[in-house]
Coordinates of C-alpha atoms in Angstrom, one line a residue:
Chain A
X1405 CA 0.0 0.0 0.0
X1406 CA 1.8 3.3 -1.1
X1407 CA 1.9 6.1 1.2
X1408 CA 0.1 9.3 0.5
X1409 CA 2.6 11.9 -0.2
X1410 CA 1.8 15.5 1.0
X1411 CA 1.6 17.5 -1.9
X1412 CA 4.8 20.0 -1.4
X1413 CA 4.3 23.4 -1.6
X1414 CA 6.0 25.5 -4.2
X1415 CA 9.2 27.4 -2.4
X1416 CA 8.0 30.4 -3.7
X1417 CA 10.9 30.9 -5.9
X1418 CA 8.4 31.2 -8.8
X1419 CA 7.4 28.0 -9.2
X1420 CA 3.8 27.1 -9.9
X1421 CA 2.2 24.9 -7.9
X1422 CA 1.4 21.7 -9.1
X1423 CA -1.6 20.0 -8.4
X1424 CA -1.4 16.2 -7.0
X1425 CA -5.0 13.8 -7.1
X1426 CA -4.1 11.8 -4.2
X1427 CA -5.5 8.5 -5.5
X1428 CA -6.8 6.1 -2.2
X1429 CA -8.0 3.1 -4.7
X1430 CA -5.5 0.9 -2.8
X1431 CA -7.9 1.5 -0.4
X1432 CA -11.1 1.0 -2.0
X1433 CA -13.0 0.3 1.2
X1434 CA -12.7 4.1 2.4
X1435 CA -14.0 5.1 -1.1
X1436 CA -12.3 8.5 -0.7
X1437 CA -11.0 10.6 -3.5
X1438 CA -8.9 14.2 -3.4
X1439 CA -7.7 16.8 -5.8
X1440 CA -6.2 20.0 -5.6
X1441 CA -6.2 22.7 -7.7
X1442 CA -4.2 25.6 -7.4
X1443 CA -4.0 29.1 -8.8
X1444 CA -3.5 27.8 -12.2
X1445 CA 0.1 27.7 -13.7
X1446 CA 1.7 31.1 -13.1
X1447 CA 5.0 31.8 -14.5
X1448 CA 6.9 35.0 -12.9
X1449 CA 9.7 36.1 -12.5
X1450 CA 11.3 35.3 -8.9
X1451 CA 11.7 39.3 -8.2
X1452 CA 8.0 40.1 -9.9
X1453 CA 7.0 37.5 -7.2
X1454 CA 8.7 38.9 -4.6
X1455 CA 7.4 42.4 -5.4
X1456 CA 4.0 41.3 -5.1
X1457 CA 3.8 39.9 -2.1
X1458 CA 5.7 42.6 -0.3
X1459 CA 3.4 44.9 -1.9
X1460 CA 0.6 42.4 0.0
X1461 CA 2.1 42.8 3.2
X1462 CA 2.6 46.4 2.7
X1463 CA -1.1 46.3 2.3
X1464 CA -2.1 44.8 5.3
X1465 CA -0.3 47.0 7.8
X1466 CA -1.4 50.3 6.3
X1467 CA -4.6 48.7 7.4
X1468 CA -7.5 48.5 5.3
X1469 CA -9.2 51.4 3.2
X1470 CA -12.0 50.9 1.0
X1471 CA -10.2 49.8 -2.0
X1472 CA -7.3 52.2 -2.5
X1473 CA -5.0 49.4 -1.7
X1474 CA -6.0 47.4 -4.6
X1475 CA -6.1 49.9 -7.3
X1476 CA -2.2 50.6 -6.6
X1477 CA -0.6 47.5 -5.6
X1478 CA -2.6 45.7 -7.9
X1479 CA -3.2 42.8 -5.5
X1480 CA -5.3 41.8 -2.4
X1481 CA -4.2 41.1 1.1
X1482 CA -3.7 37.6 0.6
X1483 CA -1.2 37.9 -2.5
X1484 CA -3.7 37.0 -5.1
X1485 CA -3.9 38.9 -7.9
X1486 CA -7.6 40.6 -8.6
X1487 CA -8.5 37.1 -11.3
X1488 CA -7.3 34.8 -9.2
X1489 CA -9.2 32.1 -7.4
X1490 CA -8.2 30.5 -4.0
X1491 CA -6.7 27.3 -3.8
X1492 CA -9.8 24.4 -4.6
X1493 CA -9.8 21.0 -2.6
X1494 CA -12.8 18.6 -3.2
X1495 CA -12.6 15.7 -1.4
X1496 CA -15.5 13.1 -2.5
X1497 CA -17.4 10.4 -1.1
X1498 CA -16.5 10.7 2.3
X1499 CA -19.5 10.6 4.1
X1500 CA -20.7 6.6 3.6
X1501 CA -24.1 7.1 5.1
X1502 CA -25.4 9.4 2.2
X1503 CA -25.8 8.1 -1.0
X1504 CA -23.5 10.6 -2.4
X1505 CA -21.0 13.4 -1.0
X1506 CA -18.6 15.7 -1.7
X1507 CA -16.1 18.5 0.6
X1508 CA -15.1 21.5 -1.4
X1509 CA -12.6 24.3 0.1
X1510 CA -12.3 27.1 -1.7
X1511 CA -9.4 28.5 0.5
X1512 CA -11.2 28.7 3.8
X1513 CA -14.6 28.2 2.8
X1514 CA -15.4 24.9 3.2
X1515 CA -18.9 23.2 2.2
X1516 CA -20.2 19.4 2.9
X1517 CA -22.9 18.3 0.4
X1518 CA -24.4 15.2 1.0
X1519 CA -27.4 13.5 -1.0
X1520 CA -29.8 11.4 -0.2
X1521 CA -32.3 9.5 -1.7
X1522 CA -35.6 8.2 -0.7
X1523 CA -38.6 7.3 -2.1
X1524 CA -41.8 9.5 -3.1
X1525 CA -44.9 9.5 -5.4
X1526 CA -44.5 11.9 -8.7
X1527 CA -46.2 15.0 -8.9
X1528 CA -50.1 15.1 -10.1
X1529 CA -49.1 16.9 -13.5
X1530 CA -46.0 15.2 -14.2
X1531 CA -45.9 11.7 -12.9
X1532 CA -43.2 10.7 -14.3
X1533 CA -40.6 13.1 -12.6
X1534 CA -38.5 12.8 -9.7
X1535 CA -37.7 15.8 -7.2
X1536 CA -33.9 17.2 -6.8
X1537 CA -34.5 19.2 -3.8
X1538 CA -31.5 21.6 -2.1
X1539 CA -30.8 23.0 1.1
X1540 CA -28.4 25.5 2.7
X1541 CA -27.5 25.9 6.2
X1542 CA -25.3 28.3 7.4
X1543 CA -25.0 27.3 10.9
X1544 CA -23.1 29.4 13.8
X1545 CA -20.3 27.1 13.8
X1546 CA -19.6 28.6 9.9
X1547 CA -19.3 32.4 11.5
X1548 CA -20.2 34.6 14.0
X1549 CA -23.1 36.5 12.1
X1550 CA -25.2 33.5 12.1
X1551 CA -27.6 32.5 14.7
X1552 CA -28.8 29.5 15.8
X1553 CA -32.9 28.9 15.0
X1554 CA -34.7 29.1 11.9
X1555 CA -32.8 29.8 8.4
X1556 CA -32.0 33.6 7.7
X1557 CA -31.9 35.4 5.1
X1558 CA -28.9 34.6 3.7
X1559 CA -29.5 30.5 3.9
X1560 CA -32.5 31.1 2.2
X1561 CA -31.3 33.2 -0.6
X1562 CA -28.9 30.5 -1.1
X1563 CA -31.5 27.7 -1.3
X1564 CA -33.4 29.4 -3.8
X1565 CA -29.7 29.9 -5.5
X1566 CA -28.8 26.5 -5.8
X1567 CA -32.5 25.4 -6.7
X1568 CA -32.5 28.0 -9.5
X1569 CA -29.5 26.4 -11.0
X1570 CA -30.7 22.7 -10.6
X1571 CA -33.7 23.8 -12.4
X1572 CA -32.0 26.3 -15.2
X1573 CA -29.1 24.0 -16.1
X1574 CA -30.9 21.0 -16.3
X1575 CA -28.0 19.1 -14.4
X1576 CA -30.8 16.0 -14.1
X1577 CA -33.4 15.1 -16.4
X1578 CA -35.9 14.4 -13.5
X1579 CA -37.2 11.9 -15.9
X1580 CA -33.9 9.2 -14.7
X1581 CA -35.5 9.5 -11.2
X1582 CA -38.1 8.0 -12.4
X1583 CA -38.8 4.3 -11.0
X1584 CA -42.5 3.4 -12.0
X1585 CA -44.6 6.6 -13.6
X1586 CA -47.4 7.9 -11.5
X1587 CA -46.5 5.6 -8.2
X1588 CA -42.8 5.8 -7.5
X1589 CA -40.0 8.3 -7.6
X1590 CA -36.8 9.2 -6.7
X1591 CA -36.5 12.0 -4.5
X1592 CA -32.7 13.6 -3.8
X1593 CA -32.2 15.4 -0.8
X1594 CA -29.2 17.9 -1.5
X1595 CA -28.3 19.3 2.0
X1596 CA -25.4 21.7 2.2
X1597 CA -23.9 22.6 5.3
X1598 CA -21.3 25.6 5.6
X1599 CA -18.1 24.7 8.0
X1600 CA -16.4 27.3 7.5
X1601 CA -17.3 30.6 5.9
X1602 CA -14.8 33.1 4.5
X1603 CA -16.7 34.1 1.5
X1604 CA -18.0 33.7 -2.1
X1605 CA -20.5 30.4 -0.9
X1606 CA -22.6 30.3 -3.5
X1607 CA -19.2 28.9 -5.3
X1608 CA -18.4 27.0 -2.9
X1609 CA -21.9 25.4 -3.1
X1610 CA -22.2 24.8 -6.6
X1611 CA -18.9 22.9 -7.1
X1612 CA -19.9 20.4 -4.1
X1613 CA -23.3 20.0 -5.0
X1614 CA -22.0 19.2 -8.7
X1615 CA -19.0 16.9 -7.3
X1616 CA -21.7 15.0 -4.9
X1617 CA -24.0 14.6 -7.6
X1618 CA -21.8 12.6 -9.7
X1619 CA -20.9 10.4 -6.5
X1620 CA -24.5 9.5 -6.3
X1621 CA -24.6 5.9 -6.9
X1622 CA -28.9 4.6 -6.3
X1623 CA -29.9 1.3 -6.1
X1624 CA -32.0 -0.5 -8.5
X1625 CA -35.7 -1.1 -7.6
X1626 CA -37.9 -3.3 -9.0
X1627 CA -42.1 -3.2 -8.3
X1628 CA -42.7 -6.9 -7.3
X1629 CA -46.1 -7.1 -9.4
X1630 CA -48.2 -9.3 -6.5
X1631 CA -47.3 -7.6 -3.7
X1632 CA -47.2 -4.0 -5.8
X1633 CA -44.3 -3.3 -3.3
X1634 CA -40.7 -2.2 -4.0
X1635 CA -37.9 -4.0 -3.9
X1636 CA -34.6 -2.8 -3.7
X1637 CA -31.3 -4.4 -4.9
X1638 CA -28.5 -2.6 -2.9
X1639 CA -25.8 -5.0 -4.4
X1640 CA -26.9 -3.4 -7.8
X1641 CA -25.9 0.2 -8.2
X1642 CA -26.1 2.8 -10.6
X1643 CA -24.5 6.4 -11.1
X1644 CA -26.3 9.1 -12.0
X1645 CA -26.8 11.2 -15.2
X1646 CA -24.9 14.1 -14.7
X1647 CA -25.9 16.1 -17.8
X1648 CA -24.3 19.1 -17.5
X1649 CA -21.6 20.4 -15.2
X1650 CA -22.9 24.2 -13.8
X1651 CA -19.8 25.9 -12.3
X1652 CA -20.6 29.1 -10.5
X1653 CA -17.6 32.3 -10.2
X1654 CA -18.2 35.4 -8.2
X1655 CA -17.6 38.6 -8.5
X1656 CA -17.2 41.2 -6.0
X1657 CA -17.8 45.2 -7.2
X1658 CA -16.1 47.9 -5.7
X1659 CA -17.5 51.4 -6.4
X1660 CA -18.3 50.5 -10.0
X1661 CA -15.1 50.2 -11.2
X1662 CA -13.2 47.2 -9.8
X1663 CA -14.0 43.7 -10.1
X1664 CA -12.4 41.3 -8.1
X1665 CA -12.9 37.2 -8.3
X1666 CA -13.8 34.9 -5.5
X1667 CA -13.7 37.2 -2.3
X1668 CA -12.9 36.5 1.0
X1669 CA -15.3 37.1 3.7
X1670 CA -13.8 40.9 4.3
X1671 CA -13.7 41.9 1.1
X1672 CA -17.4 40.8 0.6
X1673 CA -18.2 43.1 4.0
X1674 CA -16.5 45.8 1.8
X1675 CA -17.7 45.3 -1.6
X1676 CA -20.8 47.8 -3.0
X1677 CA -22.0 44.6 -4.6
X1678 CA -22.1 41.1 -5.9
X1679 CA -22.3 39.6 -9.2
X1680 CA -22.7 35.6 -9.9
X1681 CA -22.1 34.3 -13.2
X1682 CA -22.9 30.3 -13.5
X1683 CA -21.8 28.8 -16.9
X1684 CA -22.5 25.8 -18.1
X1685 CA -19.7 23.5 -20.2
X1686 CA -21.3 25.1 -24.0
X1687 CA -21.1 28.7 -22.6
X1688 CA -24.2 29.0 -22.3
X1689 CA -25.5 30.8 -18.8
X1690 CA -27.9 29.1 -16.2
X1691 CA -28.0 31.7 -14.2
X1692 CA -26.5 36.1 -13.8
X1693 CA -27.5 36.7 -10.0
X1694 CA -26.6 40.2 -9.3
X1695 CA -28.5 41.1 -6.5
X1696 CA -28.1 44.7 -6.3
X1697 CA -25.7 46.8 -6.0
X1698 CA -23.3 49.3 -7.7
X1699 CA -23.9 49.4 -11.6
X1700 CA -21.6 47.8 -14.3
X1701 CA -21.4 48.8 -17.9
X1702 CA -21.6 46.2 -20.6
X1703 CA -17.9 45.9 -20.9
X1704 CA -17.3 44.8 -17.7
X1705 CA -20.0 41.9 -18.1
X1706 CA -18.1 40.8 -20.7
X1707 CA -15.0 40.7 -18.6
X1708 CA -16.6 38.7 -16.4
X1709 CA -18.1 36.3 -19.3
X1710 CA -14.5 35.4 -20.1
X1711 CA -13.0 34.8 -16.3
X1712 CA -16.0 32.8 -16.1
X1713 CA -14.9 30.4 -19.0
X1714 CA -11.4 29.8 -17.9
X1715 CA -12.8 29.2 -14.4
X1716 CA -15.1 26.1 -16.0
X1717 CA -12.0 24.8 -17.6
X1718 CA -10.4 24.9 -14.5
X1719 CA -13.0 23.2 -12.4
X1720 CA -13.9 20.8 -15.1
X1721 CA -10.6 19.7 -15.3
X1722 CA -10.3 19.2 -11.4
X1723 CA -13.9 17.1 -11.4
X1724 CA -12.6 14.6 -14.4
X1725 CA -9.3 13.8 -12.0
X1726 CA -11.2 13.3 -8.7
X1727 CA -13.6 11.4 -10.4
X1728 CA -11.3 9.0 -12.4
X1729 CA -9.0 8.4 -9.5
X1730 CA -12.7 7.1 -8.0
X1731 CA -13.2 4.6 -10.3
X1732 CA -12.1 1.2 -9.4
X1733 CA -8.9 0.2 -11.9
Chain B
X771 CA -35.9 58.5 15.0
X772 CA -37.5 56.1 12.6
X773 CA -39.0 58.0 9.6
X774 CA -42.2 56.1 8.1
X775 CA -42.9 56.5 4.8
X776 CA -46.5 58.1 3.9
X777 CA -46.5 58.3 0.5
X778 CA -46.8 55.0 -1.6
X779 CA -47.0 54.3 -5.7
X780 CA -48.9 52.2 -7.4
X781 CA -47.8 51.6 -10.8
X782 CA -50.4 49.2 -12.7
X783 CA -49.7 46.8 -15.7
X784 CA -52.9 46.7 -18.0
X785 CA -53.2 44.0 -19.3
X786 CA -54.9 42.8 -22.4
X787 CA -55.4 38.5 -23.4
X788 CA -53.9 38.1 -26.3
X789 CA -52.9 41.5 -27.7
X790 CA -52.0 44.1 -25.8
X791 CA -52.0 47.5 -26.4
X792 CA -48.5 48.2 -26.5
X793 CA -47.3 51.9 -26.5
X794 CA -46.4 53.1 -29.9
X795 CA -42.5 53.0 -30.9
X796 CA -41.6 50.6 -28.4
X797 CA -43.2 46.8 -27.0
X798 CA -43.4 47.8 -23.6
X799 CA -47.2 47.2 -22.7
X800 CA -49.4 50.4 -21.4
X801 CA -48.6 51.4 -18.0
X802 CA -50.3 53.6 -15.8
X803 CA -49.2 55.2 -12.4
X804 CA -51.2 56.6 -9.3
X805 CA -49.7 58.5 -6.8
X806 CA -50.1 59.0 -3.0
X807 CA -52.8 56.5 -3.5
X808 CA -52.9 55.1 0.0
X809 CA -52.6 56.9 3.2
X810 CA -52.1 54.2 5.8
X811 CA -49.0 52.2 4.4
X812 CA -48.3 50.1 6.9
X813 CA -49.9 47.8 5.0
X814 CA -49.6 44.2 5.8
X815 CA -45.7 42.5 5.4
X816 CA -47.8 38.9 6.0
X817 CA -46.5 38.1 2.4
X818 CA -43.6 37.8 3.7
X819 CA -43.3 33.9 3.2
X820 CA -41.2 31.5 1.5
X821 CA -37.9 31.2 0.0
X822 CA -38.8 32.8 -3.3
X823 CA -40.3 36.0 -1.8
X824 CA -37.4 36.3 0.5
X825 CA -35.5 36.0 -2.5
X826 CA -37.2 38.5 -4.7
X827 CA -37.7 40.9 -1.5
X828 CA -33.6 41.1 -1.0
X829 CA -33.1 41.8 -5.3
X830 CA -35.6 44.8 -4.9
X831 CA -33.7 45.8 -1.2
X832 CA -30.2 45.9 -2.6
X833 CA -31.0 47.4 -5.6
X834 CA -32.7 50.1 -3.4
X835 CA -30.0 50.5 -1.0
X836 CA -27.4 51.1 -4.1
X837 CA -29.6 54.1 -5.1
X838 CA -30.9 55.8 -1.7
X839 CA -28.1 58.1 -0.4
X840 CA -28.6 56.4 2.8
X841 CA -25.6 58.1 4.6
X842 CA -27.7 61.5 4.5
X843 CA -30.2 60.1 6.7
X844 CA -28.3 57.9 9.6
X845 CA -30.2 56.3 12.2
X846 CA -33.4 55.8 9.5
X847 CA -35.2 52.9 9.0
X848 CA -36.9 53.2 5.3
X849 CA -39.2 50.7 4.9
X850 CA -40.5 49.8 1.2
X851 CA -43.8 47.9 1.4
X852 CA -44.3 46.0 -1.7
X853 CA -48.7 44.7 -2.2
X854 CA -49.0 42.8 -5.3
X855 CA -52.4 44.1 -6.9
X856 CA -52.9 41.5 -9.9
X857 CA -50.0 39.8 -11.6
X858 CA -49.7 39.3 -15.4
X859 CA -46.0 39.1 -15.9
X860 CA -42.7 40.8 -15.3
X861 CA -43.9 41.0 -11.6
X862 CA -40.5 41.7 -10.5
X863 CA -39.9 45.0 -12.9
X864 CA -43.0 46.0 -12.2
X865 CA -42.2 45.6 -8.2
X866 CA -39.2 47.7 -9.3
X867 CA -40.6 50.6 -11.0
X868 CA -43.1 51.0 -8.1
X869 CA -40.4 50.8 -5.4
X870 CA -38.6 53.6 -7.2
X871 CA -41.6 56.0 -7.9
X872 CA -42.7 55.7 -4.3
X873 CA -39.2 56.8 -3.2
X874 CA -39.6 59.3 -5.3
X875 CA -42.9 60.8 -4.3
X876 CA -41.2 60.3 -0.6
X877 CA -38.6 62.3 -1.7
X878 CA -35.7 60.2 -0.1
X879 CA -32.7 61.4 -2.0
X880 CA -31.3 59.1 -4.5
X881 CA -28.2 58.9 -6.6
X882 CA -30.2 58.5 -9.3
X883 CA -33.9 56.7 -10.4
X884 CA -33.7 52.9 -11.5
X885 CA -36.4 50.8 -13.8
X886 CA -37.1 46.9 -14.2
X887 CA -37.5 45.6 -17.6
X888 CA -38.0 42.0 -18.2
X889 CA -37.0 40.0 -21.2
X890 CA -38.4 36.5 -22.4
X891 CA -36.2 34.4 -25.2
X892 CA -38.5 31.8 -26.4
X893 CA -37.3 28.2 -28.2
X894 CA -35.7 30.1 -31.1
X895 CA -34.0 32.6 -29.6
X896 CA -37.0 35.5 -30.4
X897 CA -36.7 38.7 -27.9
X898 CA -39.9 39.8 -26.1
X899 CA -39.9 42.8 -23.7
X900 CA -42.3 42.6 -21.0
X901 CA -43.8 39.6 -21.7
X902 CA -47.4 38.1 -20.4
X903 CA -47.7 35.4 -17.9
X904 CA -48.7 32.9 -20.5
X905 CA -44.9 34.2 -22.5
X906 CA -42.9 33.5 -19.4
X907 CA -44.2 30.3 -18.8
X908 CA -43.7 29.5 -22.9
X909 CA -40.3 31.1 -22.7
X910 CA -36.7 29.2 -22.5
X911 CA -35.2 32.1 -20.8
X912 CA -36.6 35.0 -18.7
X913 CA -34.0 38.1 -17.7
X914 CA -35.2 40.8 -15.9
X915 CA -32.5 43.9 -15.6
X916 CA -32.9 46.8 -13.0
X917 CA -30.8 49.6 -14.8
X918 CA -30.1 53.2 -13.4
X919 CA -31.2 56.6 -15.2
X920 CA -28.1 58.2 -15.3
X921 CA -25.9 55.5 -17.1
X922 CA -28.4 53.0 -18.0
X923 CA -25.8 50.5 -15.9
X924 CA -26.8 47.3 -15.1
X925 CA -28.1 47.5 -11.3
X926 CA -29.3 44.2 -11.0
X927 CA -30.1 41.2 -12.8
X928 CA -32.1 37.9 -12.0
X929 CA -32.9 35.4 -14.8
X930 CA -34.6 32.0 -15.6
X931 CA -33.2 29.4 -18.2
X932 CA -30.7 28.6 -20.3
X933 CA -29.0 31.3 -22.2
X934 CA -25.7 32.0 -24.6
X935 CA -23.4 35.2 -23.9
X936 CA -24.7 36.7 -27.4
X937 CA -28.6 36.6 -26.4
X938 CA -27.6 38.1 -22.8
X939 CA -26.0 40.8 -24.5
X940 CA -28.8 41.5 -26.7
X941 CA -31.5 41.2 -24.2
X942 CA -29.6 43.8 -22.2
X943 CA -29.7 46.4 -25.2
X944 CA -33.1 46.2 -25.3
X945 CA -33.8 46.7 -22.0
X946 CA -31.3 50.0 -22.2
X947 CA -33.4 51.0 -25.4
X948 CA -36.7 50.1 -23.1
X949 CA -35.7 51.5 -19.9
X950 CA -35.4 55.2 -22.1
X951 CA -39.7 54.9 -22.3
X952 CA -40.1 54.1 -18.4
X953 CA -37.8 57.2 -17.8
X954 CA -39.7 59.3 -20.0
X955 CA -42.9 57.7 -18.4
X956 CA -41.7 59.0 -14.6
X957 CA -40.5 62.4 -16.0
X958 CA -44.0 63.1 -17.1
X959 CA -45.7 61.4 -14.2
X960 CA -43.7 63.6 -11.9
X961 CA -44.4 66.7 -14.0
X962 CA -48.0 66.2 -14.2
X963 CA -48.3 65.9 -10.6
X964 CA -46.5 68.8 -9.2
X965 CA -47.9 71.1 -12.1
X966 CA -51.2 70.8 -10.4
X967 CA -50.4 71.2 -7.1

């Protein structure tokens, strides 16, 4: 059994850092899979790099103004450039009592999804559909702005988020839940539950929700025909149809002129607004949610448009690793 | 001190089954307006339910709060009380353009004014603006824009379906060319009102 190496960090002498699938299929009984992505290949100069990041630090002990900092250094107080995401870890199929699962960190913001699925009877007007149906919670362990109780505003908005995009993108033609039309149905429970929160989670949400999806693996079920009752074969089991592979990037707007990708949790508190762009693998867009906010001229949409490609190429790439080191060679 | 509001707007979408009268020079159907209409609003927040109100209620809130110079009035709570009347489409622009004219008519000092406009792409990719109930539902893809008067920039944006970059960029030139008409509407609203009183 080969040991897991820990995938070394770059010595910041301007080498990229490489990402490492850490492939467990020695191990098949854990059933666990990992991949790291990390800023994308970046080629600079060892002084350029050096520049940069003590133009970061510079940053963060002048303190923080609304912006300013940005706009001259050209970079945030983490060293990230203004395009640049955080550093993505999914880790999949790690919870075995769910039918399917999936981790994402996207830097500190971490999300569990976990799916399961039980049985229902079809809707009167379409009986031969399933139901997908999402949740968010964001409890107080995540951050100190939530409260315990019922969901707030912020949860909720990110329900209707992540239902939106099930429904727009068409990720699962709710005619595969379908086990016998007009009496029995899949039913997929998506909850989401926020560990950690440090920003940009409707991101964070898609990618796990997307990643636990294609870990779904449901039993075949037969209707015995005497005793009109299901029966379920758990030895036999199935993936899902992923159709299409939603990935979400975020925008943050700072007085109508600067756009920065994936913010933290601070730079959220001080952006004038939001903009979510989810893209599908065609180009084509499931879903613009700007809720509000400082304006932004056609241009900059556009700008945004194309971040948002290279970000699906990135995430798509990351998917097709963690799930091909799943499968059993 | 808490301000209340005491002025409310009620813009209202006629609407016509099949064909609509729509305005001359532009596909934007008739609308009308009515001022200082009601004079208790504290009317009831009980529709307050459900994830897809509390949804639509935060759009309409932030797209608000990027207009209203809020930092000349500090300790104020200004609260915009939204009663759907009848609903035959675009119910979130029209929510939009009555949010506005009511800030308007309680003279809270803005930045600048803002309008909804909804657009509906149906199978092959033909632009509606402002389409009927029976259009949205028919429709692949429905975009509604909140864009501001000074700039026409995009305030805020909230759309349904599956949609290329092109169509998105089309749909939000019509809803510039569109939101000119609502502008024009409110200018003439406004002028009408205060050149009787």
């Amino acid at each position: 059994m080969s040991k897991a190496r820990k995938p070394r960090r770059a010595s910041g002498r301007g080498k990229s850092m490489r990402r490492r699938a850490r492939d467990f299929s020695s191990r098949p009984h854990l059933g666990i899979s990992c991949g790291v992505s990390g800023p994308g290949i970046r080629v600079e100069s060892a002084a350029a790099e050096q520049a940069r990041r003590r133009g970061a630090a510079q940053a963060q002990t002048r303190g923080r103004e609304d912006g300013g900092w940005v706009q001259k250094e050209n970079c945030r107080p983490d060293g990230r450039e203004l395009g640049e995401f955080r550093t993505t870890t999914v880790n999949v199929g790690s919870i075995s009592t769910a039918d399917g699962s999936a981790l994402v960190k996207l830097g500190n913001t971490t999300v569990i999804c976990g799916v399961k699925a039980e049985f229902a009877a079809p809707p009167t007007d379409a009986p031969d559909t399933g139901y997908v149906v999402p949740n968010v919670d964001l409890p107080p362990l995540c951050s100190s702005r939530f409260r315990s109780g019922p969901p707030g505003e912020e949860a909720q908005v990110a329900s209707q988020f992540i239902a939106d995009v099930i429904e727009n993108s068409q990720i699962i033609q709710k005619e595969d839940l379908c086990i016998s039309p007009g009496k029995l149905v899949w039913v997929l429970y998506c909850d989401l539950i926020c560990l950690d929160y440090d920003g940009n989670i409707l991101d964070a949400c898609t990618f796990a929700l997307l990643a636990a999806l294609k870990n779904v693996q449901l039993p075949e079920v037969t209707i015995n025909e005497e005793t009109a009752l299901a029966e379920v074969n758990l030895k036999k089991k199935s993936y899902l149809n992923v159709r299409t592979h939603p990935v979400a990037t975020s925008f943050a707007v700072f007085d109508d002129t600067l756009l920065i990708v994936d913010p933290t949790g601070e730079e959220e508190h001080l952006a004038t607004g939001t903009l979510t762009i989810v893209m599908d693998e065609e180009g084509k867009l499931c879903c613009l949610h700007k809720p509000g906010g400082s304006g932004l001229t056609g241009a900059k949409l556009q700008d945004c448009m194309s971040r948002a490609v290279t970000r699906h190429k990135e995430v798509k790439k990351l998917m097709d690793e963690v799930i091909n080191s799943m499968k059993p060679k | 001190m808490e301000e209340e509001m005491h002025t409310d707007a009620k813009i209202r979408a006629e609407t016509g089954t099949g064909s609509s009268p729509r305005g001359p020079g532009c596909s934007l159907r008739h609308f009308a307006c009515e001022q200082n209409l009601l004079s208790r609003p504290d009317g009831s927040a009980s529709f307050l339910q459900g994830v897809a109100e509390k949804s639509r209620e935060r759009l309409i809130r932030n797209t608000c709060e990027a207009v209203v110079l809020g930092t000349l009035h500090p300790r104020t709570s200004i609260t915009v009380v939204l009663q759907v009347v009848s609903d035959a489409g675009s119910l979130l622009a029209c929510c939009l353009n009555a949010a506005c004219m009511a800030l308007v008519d309680a003279g809270v000092p803005m930045r600048a004014l803002f309008c909804g406009v909804t657009c509906a792409l149906d199978s092959d990719g033909t632009l509606m603006l402002d389409p009927t109930s029976k259009q949205e539902k028919e429709a692949r893809a429905v975009l509604t824009f909140a864009l501001d008067s000074v700039e026409r920039k995009l305030l805020m944006s909230s759309t349904k379906g599956l949609y290329s970059d092109a169509e998105l960029q089309q749909c939000l030139a019509a809803a510039q060319a569109a939101s000119q008409h609502v502008f024009r509407f409110y200018r003439e609203s406004l002028q009408r009102r205060y050149s009787k009183s």
